[in-house]
Coordinates of C-alpha atoms in Angstrom, one line a residue:
M249 CA 30.3 -51.4 -11.7
P250 CA 32.7 -50.1 -14.4
N251 CA 32.2 -46.5 -15.4
E252 CA 32.8 -47.1 -19.2
M253 CA 29.9 -48.1 -21.3
N254 CA 30.2 -51.6 -22.8
S255 CA 31.4 -51.2 -26.4
A256 CA 28.7 -53.5 -27.6
S257 CA 26.0 -51.0 -26.5
I258 CA 27.3 -48.0 -28.5
T259 CA 27.6 -47.1 -32.1
D260 CA 28.8 -44.0 -34.0
G261 CA 28.0 -41.7 -36.9
F262 CA 30.0 -43.8 -39.4
H263 CA 27.9 -46.9 -38.7
L264 CA 24.6 -44.9 -38.6
V265 CA 25.2 -43.5 -42.1
V266 CA 25.8 -47.0 -43.5
D267 CA 22.8 -48.4 -41.6
A268 CA 20.6 -45.6 -43.0
L269 CA 21.7 -46.3 -46.5
K270 CA 21.2 -50.1 -46.2
L271 CA 17.8 -49.6 -44.6
N272 CA 16.8 -47.8 -47.8
A273 CA 18.1 -50.4 -50.2
I274 CA 21.1 -48.3 -51.4
D275 CA 23.8 -50.8 -52.2
T276 CA 26.5 -48.8 -54.1
I277 CA 28.6 -45.8 -53.3
F278 CA 30.9 -43.9 -55.8
G279 CA 33.5 -41.7 -54.3
V280 CA 37.1 -40.6 -53.5
A281 CA 38.4 -41.5 -50.0
G282 CA 40.1 -39.0 -47.7
I283 CA 39.7 -36.8 -44.7
P284 CA 37.2 -37.1 -43.0
I285 CA 35.3 -39.9 -44.8
T286 CA 38.0 -42.6 -45.2
D287 CA 36.6 -44.8 -42.5
L288 CA 33.1 -44.3 -43.9
A289 CA 34.2 -45.8 -47.2
R290 CA 35.9 -48.7 -45.5
L291 CA 33.0 -49.4 -43.2
A292 CA 30.5 -49.3 -46.1
Q293 CA 32.5 -51.9 -48.0
A294 CA 32.8 -54.0 -44.8
E295 CA 29.1 -53.9 -44.3
G296 CA 28.3 -55.2 -47.8
L297 CA 27.8 -52.0 -49.8
R298 CA 29.8 -51.9 -53.0
Y299 CA 32.3 -49.0 -53.0
I300 CA 33.7 -47.8 -56.3
G301 CA 36.7 -45.6 -55.7
F302 CA 37.5 -43.0 -58.4
R303 CA 40.5 -40.7 -59.2
H304 CA 38.4 -37.5 -59.3
E305 CA 35.2 -36.6 -57.5
Q306 CA 33.6 -35.2 -60.6
S307 CA 33.7 -38.6 -62.3
A308 CA 32.4 -40.3 -59.1
G309 CA 29.5 -37.8 -59.1
N310 CA 28.8 -38.5 -62.8
A311 CA 28.7 -42.2 -62.1
A312 CA 26.3 -41.6 -59.2
A313 CA 24.1 -39.4 -61.4
I314 CA 23.8 -41.9 -64.2
A315 CA 23.2 -44.7 -61.8
G316 CA 20.3 -42.7 -60.4
Y317 CA 18.9 -42.2 -63.9
L318 CA 19.1 -45.9 -64.7
T319 CA 17.8 -47.3 -61.5
K320 CA 15.3 -44.5 -60.4
K321 CA 16.9 -44.4 -56.9
P322 CA 19.5 -41.9 -55.8
G323 CA 23.0 -42.6 -56.8
I324 CA 25.4 -41.9 -54.0
C325 CA 28.6 -39.9 -54.4
L326 CA 31.0 -39.7 -51.3
T327 CA 33.6 -36.9 -51.2
V328 CA 36.0 -35.3 -48.8
S329 CA 35.6 -31.7 -47.7
A330 CA 36.1 -28.3 -49.5
P331 CA 38.0 -29.0 -52.8
G332 CA 36.7 -32.5 -53.0
F333 CA 33.2 -31.3 -52.3
L334 CA 33.5 -28.6 -55.0
N335 CA 34.8 -31.2 -57.5
G336 CA 31.7 -33.2 -56.9
M337 CA 29.4 -30.2 -57.1
V338 CA 29.9 -30.0 -60.9
A339 CA 28.3 -33.4 -61.3
L340 CA 25.6 -32.6 -58.7
A341 CA 24.6 -29.5 -60.6
N342 CA 24.6 -31.4 -63.8
A343 CA 22.4 -34.1 -62.2
T344 CA 19.9 -31.4 -61.1
T345 CA 19.8 -29.8 -64.5
N346 CA 19.1 -33.2 -66.2
G347 CA 16.6 -34.4 -63.6
F348 CA 18.7 -37.3 -62.3
P349 CA 18.3 -38.5 -58.6
M350 CA 21.6 -38.2 -56.9
I351 CA 22.9 -37.5 -53.4
Q352 CA 26.4 -36.1 -52.7
I353 CA 27.5 -36.9 -49.2
S354 CA 30.5 -34.9 -48.1
G355 CA 32.5 -34.7 -44.9
S356 CA 33.1 -31.2 -43.6
S357 CA 35.2 -29.4 -41.1
N358 CA 34.5 -28.2 -37.5
R359 CA 31.4 -26.0 -37.6
A360 CA 32.5 -23.8 -34.7
I361 CA 35.7 -22.9 -36.5
V362 CA 34.1 -22.7 -40.0
D363 CA 31.3 -20.4 -38.9
L364 CA 33.8 -18.0 -37.3
Q365 CA 36.1 -18.3 -40.3
Q366 CA 39.0 -19.1 -38.0
G367 CA 40.9 -21.2 -40.6
D368 CA 40.1 -24.9 -40.2
Y369 CA 41.5 -27.6 -42.4
E370 CA 39.7 -27.3 -45.7
E371 CA 37.4 -24.7 -44.3
L372 CA 34.2 -24.1 -46.3
D373 CA 30.5 -23.5 -45.6
Q374 CA 29.6 -26.4 -47.9
M375 CA 25.9 -26.6 -47.3
N376 CA 25.3 -22.9 -48.3
A377 CA 27.8 -23.2 -51.2
A378 CA 25.7 -26.2 -52.5
K379 CA 22.3 -24.6 -52.3
P380 CA 22.3 -22.7 -55.7
Y381 CA 23.3 -25.8 -57.6
A382 CA 21.3 -28.5 -55.9
K383 CA 17.6 -29.3 -55.6
A384 CA 18.1 -29.3 -51.8
A385 CA 20.9 -29.2 -49.3
F386 CA 21.0 -30.4 -45.7
R387 CA 23.5 -30.6 -42.9
V388 CA 23.6 -33.1 -40.0
N389 CA 25.0 -31.8 -36.8
N390 CA 23.8 -34.5 -34.3
P391 CA 24.3 -38.3 -34.8
E392 CA 20.7 -39.0 -33.9
D393 CA 19.6 -36.9 -36.9
I394 CA 21.6 -39.0 -39.5
G395 CA 18.5 -41.2 -40.2
I396 CA 16.3 -38.2 -40.8
G397 CA 19.0 -36.5 -42.9
V398 CA 19.3 -39.5 -45.2
A399 CA 15.6 -39.8 -45.5
R400 CA 15.1 -36.2 -46.3
A401 CA 17.8 -36.4 -49.0
I402 CA 16.1 -39.4 -50.6
H403 CA 12.7 -37.8 -50.7
A404 CA 14.2 -34.6 -52.2
A405 CA 16.2 -36.4 -54.8
M406 CA 13.4 -38.7 -56.0
S407 CA 10.1 -36.7 -55.6
G408 CA 8.6 -34.5 -58.3
R409 CA 11.3 -33.7 -60.9
P410 CA 14.3 -35.7 -59.6
G411 CA 17.6 -33.9 -58.9
G412 CA 20.8 -33.6 -57.0
V413 CA 20.8 -33.3 -53.2
Y414 CA 23.7 -32.4 -51.0
L415 CA 24.1 -33.9 -47.5
D416 CA 26.7 -32.4 -45.3
L417 CA 28.2 -34.6 -42.5
T418 CA 30.6 -32.9 -40.1
A419 CA 33.6 -34.7 -38.8
E420 CA 32.2 -34.4 -35.3
V421 CA 28.9 -36.1 -36.2
L422 CA 30.7 -38.9 -38.0
G423 CA 32.9 -39.7 -35.0
A424 CA 30.2 -39.1 -32.3
T425 CA 28.9 -42.0 -30.4
L426 CA 25.4 -42.9 -29.0
D427 CA 23.5 -45.8 -27.5
T428 CA 22.8 -48.5 -30.1
D429 CA 19.1 -48.9 -29.2
L430 CA 18.6 -45.1 -29.5
A431 CA 20.6 -45.1 -32.8
T432 CA 18.4 -47.9 -34.2
Q433 CA 15.2 -46.1 -33.3
S434 CA 16.5 -42.9 -35.1
L435 CA 16.8 -44.6 -38.5
V436 CA 14.1 -44.0 -41.0
R437 CA 13.0 -46.2 -43.9
V438 CA 11.5 -44.0 -46.5
V439 CA 8.0 -44.9 -47.7
E440 CA 6.9 -43.9 -51.2
P441 CA 9.7 -41.4 -51.9
A442 CA 8.3 -40.6 -55.4
P443 CA 4.5 -40.5 -55.0
R444 CA 2.5 -40.6 -58.2
H445 CA 1.1 -37.3 -59.5
I446 CA -2.2 -38.2 -61.0
P447 CA -3.3 -35.9 -63.9
D448 CA -6.5 -33.9 -63.9
P449 CA -9.0 -35.8 -66.2
E450 CA -9.9 -32.5 -67.8
S451 CA -6.3 -32.0 -68.8
I452 CA -6.2 -35.4 -70.5
K453 CA -9.4 -34.7 -72.4
R454 CA -8.1 -31.2 -73.5
A455 CA -4.9 -32.7 -74.8
I456 CA -6.6 -35.5 -76.8
D457 CA -9.1 -33.0 -78.3
L458 CA -6.2 -30.8 -79.4
L459 CA -4.3 -33.7 -80.9
A460 CA -7.5 -34.9 -82.7
S461 CA -7.9 -31.5 -84.3
A462 CA -4.3 -31.5 -85.7
Q463 CA -3.5 -31.7 -89.3
R464 CA 0.2 -32.2 -88.7
P465 CA 0.8 -33.6 -85.2
L466 CA 4.2 -34.5 -83.8
I467 CA 5.3 -36.2 -80.5
I468 CA 8.7 -35.3 -79.0
L469 CA 10.0 -37.8 -76.5
G470 CA 12.5 -36.5 -74.0
K471 CA 14.8 -38.2 -71.5
G472 CA 12.2 -37.6 -68.9
A473 CA 10.0 -40.1 -70.8
A474 CA 12.9 -42.6 -70.8
Y475 CA 13.5 -42.0 -67.0
A476 CA 9.8 -42.8 -66.3
Q477 CA 10.2 -46.4 -67.5
A478 CA 6.6 -46.3 -68.8
D479 CA 8.0 -47.8 -72.0
D480 CA 5.0 -50.0 -73.0
D481 CA 2.4 -47.3 -72.4
I482 CA 4.4 -44.7 -74.4
R483 CA 4.8 -47.1 -77.3
S484 CA 1.1 -48.0 -77.2
F485 CA 0.1 -44.4 -77.3
V486 CA 2.4 -43.5 -80.2
E487 CA 1.3 -46.5 -82.2
M488 CA -2.4 -46.1 -81.5
T489 CA -2.3 -42.4 -82.6
S490 CA 0.0 -43.0 -85.6
I491 CA 1.6 -39.7 -84.8
P492 CA 5.2 -39.2 -86.0
Y493 CA 7.6 -38.9 -83.2
L494 CA 11.0 -37.3 -82.7
P495 CA 13.2 -38.7 -79.9
M496 CA 15.6 -36.4 -78.1
S497 CA 19.1 -37.8 -77.8
M498 CA 18.7 -39.8 -74.5
A499 CA 15.2 -40.9 -75.5
K500 CA 16.5 -42.8 -78.5
G501 CA 15.4 -46.4 -78.1
L502 CA 12.1 -45.8 -76.3
L503 CA 10.9 -47.0 -79.7
P504 CA 13.5 -48.5 -82.0
D505 CA 15.2 -45.9 -84.2
N506 CA 14.1 -47.8 -87.3
H507 CA 10.4 -47.6 -86.3
K508 CA 8.2 -46.4 -89.2
Q509 CA 6.9 -43.5 -87.2
S510 CA 10.3 -42.1 -86.3
A511 CA 10.7 -38.6 -87.8
A512 CA 14.4 -38.3 -86.7
A513 CA 15.6 -38.2 -90.3
A514 CA 13.2 -35.3 -91.0
R515 CA 13.8 -33.3 -87.9
S516 CA 14.0 -29.8 -89.5
L517 CA 10.8 -30.4 -91.5
V518 CA 8.6 -31.7 -88.6
L519 CA 9.8 -28.9 -86.2
A520 CA 9.0 -26.2 -88.8
Q521 CA 5.7 -27.6 -90.0
A522 CA 4.0 -29.4 -87.2
D523 CA 0.8 -27.6 -86.1
V524 CA 0.4 -29.5 -82.7
V525 CA 3.3 -30.8 -80.8
M526 CA 3.1 -33.1 -77.8
L527 CA 6.1 -32.9 -75.5
I528 CA 6.5 -36.0 -73.3
G529 CA 9.2 -35.5 -70.7
A530 CA 10.9 -32.9 -73.0
R531 CA 11.6 -29.3 -72.3
L532 CA 11.5 -26.4 -74.7
N533 CA 15.0 -25.4 -73.8
W534 CA 18.0 -24.6 -76.1
L535 CA 18.0 -28.1 -77.4
L536 CA 14.7 -27.3 -79.1
A537 CA 15.5 -23.6 -79.8
Q538 CA 13.2 -22.6 -76.9
G539 CA 10.3 -23.5 -79.2
K540 CA 10.9 -20.3 -81.2
G541 CA 11.6 -19.2 -84.7
P542 CA 13.1 -19.6 -87.2
R543 CA 13.1 -23.3 -86.4
W544 CA 9.5 -23.3 -85.2
S545 CA 6.3 -22.0 -86.6
P546 CA 4.8 -19.2 -84.5
T547 CA 1.3 -20.8 -84.8
T548 CA 2.3 -24.2 -83.4
R549 CA 0.2 -25.3 -80.4
F550 CA 1.6 -27.5 -77.7
V551 CA 0.6 -30.3 -75.4
Q552 CA 3.1 -30.7 -72.6
V553 CA 3.3 -33.7 -70.2
D554 CA 5.6 -32.8 -67.3
I555 CA 5.7 -33.4 -63.6
S556 CA 6.7 -29.8 -62.8
P557 CA 4.0 -27.1 -63.1
T558 CA 6.6 -24.4 -63.4
E559 CA 7.9 -25.9 -66.6
I560 CA 4.6 -25.0 -68.3
D561 CA 4.6 -21.8 -70.4
S562 CA 8.4 -21.5 -69.8
N563 CA 9.1 -20.4 -73.4
R564 CA 5.9 -20.9 -75.4
A565 CA 2.3 -20.8 -74.4
I566 CA 1.2 -24.4 -73.7
A567 CA -2.4 -24.9 -74.9
A568 CA -2.9 -28.3 -73.2
P569 CA -0.7 -28.8 -70.1
V570 CA -0.8 -32.2 -68.4
V571 CA 0.9 -31.9 -65.0
A572 CA 1.6 -35.4 -63.8
D573 CA 4.2 -38.1 -63.6
I574 CA 4.6 -39.5 -67.1
G575 CA 3.6 -43.1 -66.1
S576 CA 0.3 -41.9 -64.7
A577 CA -0.3 -39.5 -67.6
M578 CA 0.3 -42.1 -70.3
S579 CA -1.9 -44.6 -68.4
A580 CA -4.7 -42.0 -68.3
F581 CA -4.3 -41.2 -72.0
L582 CA -4.7 -44.9 -72.9
A583 CA -7.7 -45.3 -70.6
V584 CA -9.8 -42.8 -72.6
L585 CA -8.2 -42.9 -76.1
Q586 CA -10.5 -44.4 -78.7
P587 CA -9.1 -46.2 -81.8
G588 CA -9.0 -43.9 -84.7
Q589 CA -9.7 -40.8 -82.6
I590 CA -6.4 -39.2 -83.6
Q591 CA -5.4 -39.5 -87.2
P592 CA -2.6 -37.5 -88.8
K593 CA -3.4 -36.4 -92.4
P594 CA -1.9 -38.6 -95.1
A595 CA -0.2 -35.6 -96.8
W596 CA 1.7 -35.0 -93.5
L597 CA 2.9 -38.6 -93.3
D598 CA 3.8 -38.6 -97.0
A599 CA 5.8 -35.4 -96.7
I600 CA 7.8 -36.8 -93.7
A601 CA 8.4 -40.1 -95.6
E602 CA 9.7 -38.2 -98.6
R603 CA 12.1 -36.1 -96.5
K604 CA 13.3 -39.1 -94.5
Q605 CA 14.1 -40.9 -97.8
H606 CA 15.9 -37.9 -99.2
N607 CA 18.0 -37.4 -96.0
T608 CA 18.7 -41.1 -95.6
E609 CA 20.0 -41.3 -99.1
R610 CA 22.2 -38.3 -98.6
M611 CA 23.6 -39.7 -95.4
A612 CA 24.2 -43.1 -97.1
V613 CA 26.5 -41.3 -99.6
N614 CA 28.7 -40.1 -96.7
L615 CA 28.5 -43.4 -94.8
N616 CA 29.5 -45.5 -97.9
A617 CA 32.5 -43.4 -98.8
S618 CA 36.0 -44.7 -97.8
P619 CA 38.1 -41.6 -97.2
N620 CA 41.8 -41.9 -96.2
P621 CA 42.3 -41.0 -93.5
M622 CA 39.0 -41.9 -91.8
N623 CA 36.4 -39.3 -91.0
F624 CA 33.5 -39.4 -88.5
Y625 CA 31.2 -41.0 -91.0
S626 CA 33.4 -43.9 -92.0
A627 CA 34.6 -44.6 -88.4
L628 CA 31.0 -44.5 -87.0
R629 CA 29.8 -46.7 -89.8
A630 CA 32.2 -49.4 -88.7
I631 CA 31.1 -49.0 -85.1
R632 CA 27.4 -49.0 -86.1
D633 CA 27.7 -52.2 -88.0
V634 CA 29.4 -54.0 -85.1
L635 CA 26.7 -52.8 -82.7
A636 CA 23.8 -53.7 -85.0
D637 CA 23.2 -57.0 -83.3
R638 CA 24.1 -55.9 -79.8
P639 CA 21.2 -53.9 -78.5
D640 CA 22.1 -54.9 -74.9
I641 CA 25.2 -52.7 -74.9
Y642 CA 25.1 -49.3 -73.2
L643 CA 26.5 -46.4 -75.4
V644 CA 28.1 -43.4 -73.8
N645 CA 28.8 -40.6 -76.2
E646 CA 30.4 -37.2 -75.7
G647 CA 32.4 -34.6 -77.7
A648 CA 31.4 -32.0 -80.2
N649 CA 31.4 -33.6 -83.6
T650 CA 31.8 -37.0 -82.1
L651 CA 28.5 -36.5 -80.2
D652 CA 26.7 -35.0 -83.1
F653 CA 27.6 -37.6 -85.7
G654 CA 27.2 -40.4 -83.2
R655 CA 23.7 -39.4 -82.3
D656 CA 22.7 -39.4 -86.0
I657 CA 24.5 -42.5 -87.2
I658 CA 24.2 -45.1 -84.4
D659 CA 20.6 -46.4 -84.0
M660 CA 19.3 -47.4 -80.6
H661 CA 16.8 -50.2 -80.2
Q662 CA 16.3 -50.3 -76.4
P663 CA 15.5 -47.6 -73.9
R664 CA 18.0 -45.9 -71.6
K665 CA 20.9 -47.4 -73.5
R666 CA 22.2 -44.1 -74.9
L667 CA 23.9 -41.9 -72.3
D668 CA 25.3 -38.6 -73.4
S669 CA 26.0 -34.9 -72.5
G670 CA 22.3 -34.2 -71.9
T671 CA 20.7 -30.8 -71.1
W672 CA 23.9 -28.8 -70.4
G673 CA 25.8 -30.4 -73.3
V674 CA 28.7 -30.7 -70.8
M675 CA 32.0 -32.4 -71.5
G676 CA 33.6 -34.8 -69.0
I677 CA 30.7 -37.2 -68.3
G678 CA 32.2 -40.0 -70.4
M679 CA 34.2 -42.2 -68.0
G680 CA 31.9 -41.6 -65.0
Y681 CA 28.8 -42.5 -67.0
A682 CA 30.5 -45.5 -68.5
I683 CA 31.6 -46.8 -65.0
G684 CA 28.2 -46.0 -63.4
A685 CA 26.3 -47.9 -66.2
A686 CA 28.6 -50.9 -66.1
V687 CA 28.4 -51.1 -62.3
V688 CA 24.6 -50.9 -61.9
S689 CA 23.8 -53.0 -65.0
G690 CA 26.5 -55.6 -65.2
K691 CA 26.3 -55.1 -69.0
P692 CA 29.1 -54.1 -71.5
V693 CA 29.5 -50.4 -72.1
V694 CA 31.0 -48.6 -75.1
A695 CA 32.1 -45.0 -74.6
I696 CA 32.6 -43.1 -77.9
E697 CA 34.7 -40.0 -77.0
G698 CA 36.1 -37.1 -78.8
D699 CA 39.8 -36.7 -77.9
S700 CA 39.1 -33.4 -76.2
A701 CA 36.2 -34.8 -74.2
F702 CA 38.2 -37.9 -73.2
G703 CA 40.8 -35.6 -71.6
F704 CA 38.4 -34.4 -68.9
S705 CA 38.1 -37.8 -67.3
G706 CA 40.6 -40.0 -69.0
M707 CA 42.5 -41.0 -65.8
E708 CA 39.4 -43.0 -64.9
I709 CA 40.6 -45.7 -67.2
E710 CA 42.7 -46.8 -64.2
T711 CA 39.4 -47.1 -62.3
I712 CA 37.9 -49.2 -65.2
C713 CA 40.9 -51.5 -65.1
R714 CA 41.1 -51.7 -61.3
Y715 CA 37.5 -53.0 -61.1
H716 CA 37.8 -55.1 -64.3
L717 CA 34.7 -53.5 -65.9
P718 CA 33.6 -54.5 -69.4
I719 CA 34.1 -51.1 -70.9
V720 CA 35.5 -50.3 -74.3
V721 CA 36.6 -46.7 -74.7
M722 CA 36.8 -45.4 -78.2
V723 CA 38.8 -42.1 -78.6
F724 CA 38.1 -40.3 -81.9
N725 CA 41.5 -38.8 -82.3
N726 CA 41.7 -35.9 -84.8
G727 CA 44.2 -34.0 -82.7
G728 CA 42.1 -31.1 -81.6
I729 CA 39.1 -29.5 -80.1
Y730 CA 36.6 -29.7 -83.0
R731 CA 39.5 -30.4 -85.4
G732 CA 43.3 -30.6 -85.3
D733 CA 44.4 -28.5 -88.2
D734 CA 44.1 -25.0 -86.8
V735 CA 47.2 -22.7 -86.7
N736 CA 48.7 -20.2 -84.3
H737 CA 47.8 -16.9 -85.9
S738 CA 50.6 -15.1 -84.1
R739 CA 53.0 -17.4 -86.0
G740 CA 54.6 -18.3 -82.7
S741 CA 55.7 -21.8 -81.7
D742 CA 52.8 -22.6 -79.4
P743 CA 50.0 -24.7 -80.8
S744 CA 46.6 -23.1 -81.6
P745 CA 44.1 -22.9 -78.7
T746 CA 42.1 -25.8 -80.3
V747 CA 45.0 -28.1 -81.2
L748 CA 46.0 -31.1 -79.1
M749 CA 49.1 -33.3 -79.4
K750 CA 49.5 -34.6 -82.9
N751 CA 49.9 -38.4 -83.1
A752 CA 48.9 -38.9 -79.5
R753 CA 48.7 -42.6 -78.6
Y754 CA 45.8 -42.9 -76.1
D755 CA 45.9 -46.6 -76.4
K756 CA 49.2 -46.7 -74.5
L757 CA 47.5 -45.2 -71.5
I758 CA 45.3 -48.2 -70.8
E759 CA 48.2 -50.6 -71.3
A760 CA 49.9 -49.0 -68.3
F761 CA 47.0 -50.3 -66.2
D762 CA 47.0 -53.8 -67.7
G763 CA 44.1 -53.1 -70.1
T764 CA 44.2 -53.7 -73.8
G765 CA 45.0 -50.9 -76.2
Y766 CA 44.3 -50.8 -80.0
H767 CA 45.6 -48.3 -82.5
V768 CA 43.5 -48.1 -85.7
T769 CA 43.7 -46.0 -88.8
D770 CA 41.1 -47.5 -91.1
P771 CA 37.5 -49.0 -90.9
R772 CA 38.6 -52.6 -91.4
S773 CA 41.1 -52.5 -88.5
L774 CA 38.6 -50.6 -86.4
T775 CA 35.9 -53.3 -87.0
K776 CA 38.3 -56.1 -85.9
A777 CA 39.6 -54.2 -82.9
F778 CA 36.1 -53.4 -81.7
T779 CA 34.8 -56.9 -82.3
D780 CA 37.8 -58.4 -80.4
A781 CA 37.5 -55.9 -77.5
L782 CA 33.8 -56.6 -77.0
A783 CA 34.3 -60.4 -77.1
S784 CA 36.9 -60.1 -74.4
R785 CA 34.6 -58.4 -71.9
K786 CA 37.7 -56.7 -70.5
P787 CA 38.8 -53.1 -70.3
A788 CA 40.0 -51.8 -73.6
L789 CA 40.7 -48.5 -75.4
I790 CA 40.8 -48.0 -79.1
N791 CA 42.7 -45.0 -80.4
C792 CA 40.8 -44.3 -83.5
V793 CA 42.8 -41.9 -85.8
I794 CA 40.7 -39.7 -88.0
D795 CA 41.4 -36.9 -90.4
P796 CA 42.6 -33.8 -88.5
A797 CA 40.4 -31.7 -90.9
A798 CA 37.3 -33.7 -90.1
G799 CA 34.7 -31.9 -88.0
T800 CA 33.4 -28.3 -87.8
E801 CA 33.8 -25.6 -85.3
S802 CA 31.6 -26.5 -82.2
G803 CA 29.9 -29.3 -84.1
H804 CA 26.2 -28.6 -84.7
L805 CA 26.4 -25.7 -82.2
Q806 CA 28.2 -23.2 -84.4
N807 CA 25.5 -20.6 -83.7
L808 CA 26.3 -20.8 -80.0
N809 CA 30.0 -20.1 -80.4
P810 CA 30.4 -16.4 -81.3
Q811 CA 33.4 -15.4 -83.4
S812 CA 35.2 -12.2 -83.8
Q813 CA 34.1 -10.1 -86.8
V814 CA 37.5 -8.3 -86.9
G815 CA 40.0 -10.2 -89.1
N816 CA 43.4 -11.3 -88.0
A817 CA 45.1 -9.0 -90.4
K818 CA 43.4 -5.9 -88.8
R819 CA 44.4 -7.1 -85.3
N820 CA 48.0 -7.7 -86.4

């Protein structure tokens, strides 16, 4: 008999990883190929998984993260070792902060050499480096443990509050062989990776009693509510109670932004004057001023619906915590809520309506102006009007002023269609989110980018063109970070720290990759270019030139960007 095992009876770690992913209905990988995972990418594609190759791991990770948010199953990011792993970690940490299910799978160097720090190729203890920034981190050292490793990563990414998980695969385990039958037996199909967390009935009653006692109640919807995909129950609860609601940025569209109960146009008023606030999938973090003054009343009482018990009382005392998954919680609320049981006072609704009308009229003055050159208002008005009858389109939005103005001006009418900088307010998510949304949905995507924000991931327009994705990138080009008219206070020849290249032609970049570029300087030409680009369903980039003086320092976050109190004259 021959001494060598018949090749048909063995498999290896590469095949086991792919088999484990397929067994758990994961069908897409976002990544950057290289040592030691090149063959893993090739094999995944050969075995029917869709592989989307990026130019930078951070963008691949962002695509995986937003895919996880949209599909409620972990998005997969595949990276090389050490530097590639670290690039992907930025997106993994952001996914964990935002509560997006994602798994970063990275190849790594020889454990024996790494652990003795003997200088292996791209040597780094990746698992331990990942732990502070991920919800969980695992390493697979034996090929027969790949199935368990993938299963544990899926459970960790999806259960409780979702998050980013790191899975380390050594080069040795990828190349290791084992018997096919034993390999098949080692695979694990995950059962119920995100079990329901049923609320305590007493917590439901307590919350309803508190809301029923309110004079000026308010509901705040967070992106956790959007992620839950309990859209019908959330809408039923909001409408049955008649409570005004305020959507956080990525919760826009859970109810249409033009819904009569929306208090978005009276945000400052409702935060300052509400006596009972119900948080549904929203956290009292910096985006809500930690629930503290001067934006909030010190006497406000809170109902909080959150799957994580440690979120309760994180900044303000929560009078009525409901610890549960949002779908189960909203179902429980509707099961006991009686018609008319919760009724906001007419004076409260009238005050909100009056403030909404005042602020809407003030906004209309800016939107209806036609400055030359364009500013954020006039450019976004043109985009808003084109998108008005296209609720199916995904909108990615990042920047400072571009993000702030875009959130306020462009209404959303369907859930999970607005994708933006999220909890960290981080720049650089734009192209990754756009690609991820286009890949998992098959729908058109529009990415509205500040020129500074676009620079973080702009090379991914080649990825967009390579995969022929229906993405229109809009670069709001005012020639700078925040604005483009700052000066070098040393009077030297270098540009100011916040100034980018004047008259940059971002539209020429996409033309290099056989996409369509547009250069626009007024609302009419912007409307035509945008309409044509959407109709083509092909990659396009619109260089939207706006006034260099448009925008403010740090957008709406001026209070977070400290400035020197010592004048330039004194320093000079």
